[in-house]
Amino acid sequence: NMRIVYNDPRRFGFMTLVPRDTLDQHPYFANLGLEPTGNALDAAHLASVFKGKAAPLKAALLDQRNIAGLGNIYVCEALHRAGLSPRRASGSLVTGRGAASAGAVRLATAIREVIDAAIAAGGSTLRDHRQADGELGYFQHSFLVYGREGEACPRSGCRGTVARITQSGRSTFFCPQCQR
């Protein structure tokens, strides 16, 4: 006997049941990129998916075909930690020889750190998110830039101010001073 409860108050998702042995072939999952948890996400992977791409870094990171599961908040936070502008061309993280740049190394590390911190904090409760057990997430108390438009950049030594722009219909928070 099994009971499944699905609660999606923001109505971003849906549910379908698929046999486990065919999951990787299902149309919803067949083209998903690498999971951002674990050591498989590294600078070499970023270089392989960003090579030759002109799309802004923020858009490329939100593209689930490149990396699965990264959302707007975590992308903003990871880009700040890595010191990279969300407007920067994603292909600029790849050297002329196709290798990962130092920025790609910083970004891969920042993504893993942000995801690990968010999981440890139980996610981010902005409006109505709750964990499966009903508890709130607390990662929003650790945001460096997300939702902090007009505040001083928290990076030590930076005198910039967090700005908000719109990219692909989503709010992007970043520091124009230290994120290049």
XYZ file of C-alpha atoms in Angstrom:
180
model
C 0.000 0.000 0.000
C 1.466 3.319 -1.063
C 0.376 6.895 -0.526
C 1.726 9.764 -2.611
C 1.046 13.375 -1.677
C 1.913 16.149 -4.106
C 1.634 19.738 -2.905
C 2.591 22.448 -5.406
C 1.047 25.738 -4.244
C 3.057 27.789 -6.758
C 1.840 25.500 -9.577
C 5.221 25.204 -11.259
C 5.182 21.435 -11.619
C 3.199 18.326 -12.326
C 3.495 14.633 -11.600
C 3.603 11.560 -13.767
C 4.467 8.014 -12.739
C 7.011 6.167 -14.862
C 8.604 2.734 -14.402
C 12.079 3.248 -12.942
C 13.830 1.161 -15.603
C 12.545 3.464 -18.400
C 12.980 6.767 -16.592
C 16.067 7.898 -18.536
C 14.222 7.338 -21.834
C 11.045 9.203 -20.860
C 10.578 12.480 -22.822
C 10.544 14.504 -19.583
C 13.970 13.203 -18.552
C 15.795 12.134 -21.711
C 17.338 15.557 -22.379
C 18.045 16.685 -18.840
C 21.561 17.791 -18.068
C 23.784 16.670 -15.262
C 22.554 16.915 -11.671
C 24.282 19.728 -9.755
C 24.886 17.571 -6.690
C 27.992 15.453 -6.364
C 31.352 15.620 -8.076
C 30.213 14.983 -11.658
C 29.492 18.699 -12.097
C 32.899 20.190 -12.724
C 34.555 22.849 -14.848
C 35.145 20.403 -17.703
C 31.409 19.704 -17.883
C 30.646 23.424 -17.947
C 33.182 23.897 -20.743
C 31.605 21.088 -22.750
C 28.066 22.504 -22.550
C 29.044 26.185 -22.941
C 31.579 25.838 -25.774
C 30.703 28.171 -28.636
C 27.556 29.520 -26.962
C 26.721 33.213 -26.921
C 23.747 32.875 -24.548
C 24.114 34.881 -21.330
C 25.502 32.841 -18.462
C 22.292 33.172 -16.443
C 20.152 31.785 -19.289
C 22.608 28.952 -19.974
C 22.560 27.920 -16.306
C 18.761 27.934 -16.188
C 18.623 25.734 -19.306
C 17.794 22.315 -17.863
C 19.521 20.599 -20.801
C 22.869 21.919 -19.501
C 22.416 21.335 -15.776
C 19.254 19.873 -14.275
C 17.563 21.445 -11.305
C 19.161 24.876 -11.109
C 16.591 27.565 -10.463
C 16.678 31.337 -10.507
C 17.681 31.862 -6.879
C 20.532 29.366 -6.864
C 21.901 30.626 -10.181
C 22.010 34.220 -8.874
C 23.751 33.075 -5.703
C 26.273 30.843 -7.521
C 27.176 33.557 -10.031
C 27.850 35.984 -7.193
C 30.025 33.476 -5.335
C 31.970 32.849 -8.550
C 32.300 36.587 -9.313
C 30.732 36.171 -12.763
C 28.260 38.492 -14.453
C 24.910 36.968 -15.402
C 25.167 38.930 -18.684
C 28.491 37.375 -19.667
C 28.463 35.055 -22.691
C 28.474 31.467 -21.463
C 31.056 30.551 -24.099
C 33.506 32.961 -22.469
C 34.123 30.321 -19.783
C 35.840 28.155 -22.391
C 39.385 28.785 -23.631
C 40.276 28.842 -27.317
C 41.451 25.250 -26.971
C 38.095 24.164 -25.522
C 39.304 23.863 -21.931
C 37.595 25.271 -18.876
C 38.669 28.740 -17.804
C 39.380 29.763 -14.208
C 35.861 31.231 -14.165
C 34.398 27.836 -15.038
C 36.324 26.293 -12.144
C 34.974 28.944 -9.753
C 31.444 28.524 -11.091
C 31.362 24.725 -10.774
C 32.569 25.023 -7.178
C 30.059 27.798 -6.422
C 27.131 25.810 -7.828
C 27.978 22.785 -5.689
C 28.439 24.996 -2.601
C 25.119 26.783 -3.090
C 23.212 23.542 -3.664
C 24.863 21.879 -0.641
C 24.072 24.888 1.581
C 20.480 25.039 0.341
C 19.932 21.333 0.996
C 21.431 21.640 4.479
C 19.097 24.581 5.201
C 16.024 22.776 3.891
C 15.568 24.943 0.816
C 14.289 28.495 0.536
C 10.960 29.626 1.925
C 9.982 32.818 0.150
C 6.194 32.565 0.187
C 4.699 29.156 0.619
C 7.421 26.507 0.252
C 7.541 23.874 2.927
C 9.586 20.726 3.199
C 7.848 17.347 2.989
C 7.523 17.263 6.789
C 5.899 20.717 6.868
C 8.986 22.560 8.105
C 10.098 25.780 6.461
C 13.381 26.067 4.590
C 15.942 28.549 5.888
C 18.386 29.087 3.026
C 16.826 32.495 2.244
C 18.556 33.820 5.381
C 21.877 33.100 3.657
C 21.181 34.871 0.356
C 24.055 37.113 -0.663
C 22.323 38.878 -3.557
C 18.914 37.401 -4.311
C 16.178 39.847 -3.269
C 18.740 42.373 -1.983
C 18.432 45.059 -4.654
C 19.913 48.372 -3.483
C 21.873 46.828 -0.611
C 25.647 46.905 -0.318
C 27.426 43.976 -1.929
C 28.380 41.519 0.812
C 31.729 40.597 -0.812
C 34.614 41.747 1.365
C 36.313 44.769 -0.164
C 33.601 45.417 -2.754
C 31.937 48.813 -2.659
C 29.228 47.856 -5.159
C 25.481 47.774 -4.734
C 23.279 44.801 -5.579
C 21.274 45.500 -8.741
C 18.235 43.819 -10.271
C 17.711 43.306 -13.990
C 15.258 41.149 -15.916
C 16.607 38.283 -18.007
C 14.360 35.803 -19.792
C 11.419 37.164 -17.821
C 13.113 36.457 -14.472
C 14.631 38.806 -11.913
C 18.397 38.635 -11.763
C 20.213 39.994 -8.706
C 23.949 40.665 -8.956
C 26.714 43.127 -8.138
C 27.835 44.970 -11.297
C 31.031 46.000 -9.477
C 32.537 42.611 -8.605
C 30.733 40.232 -10.973
C 32.515 40.425 -14.329
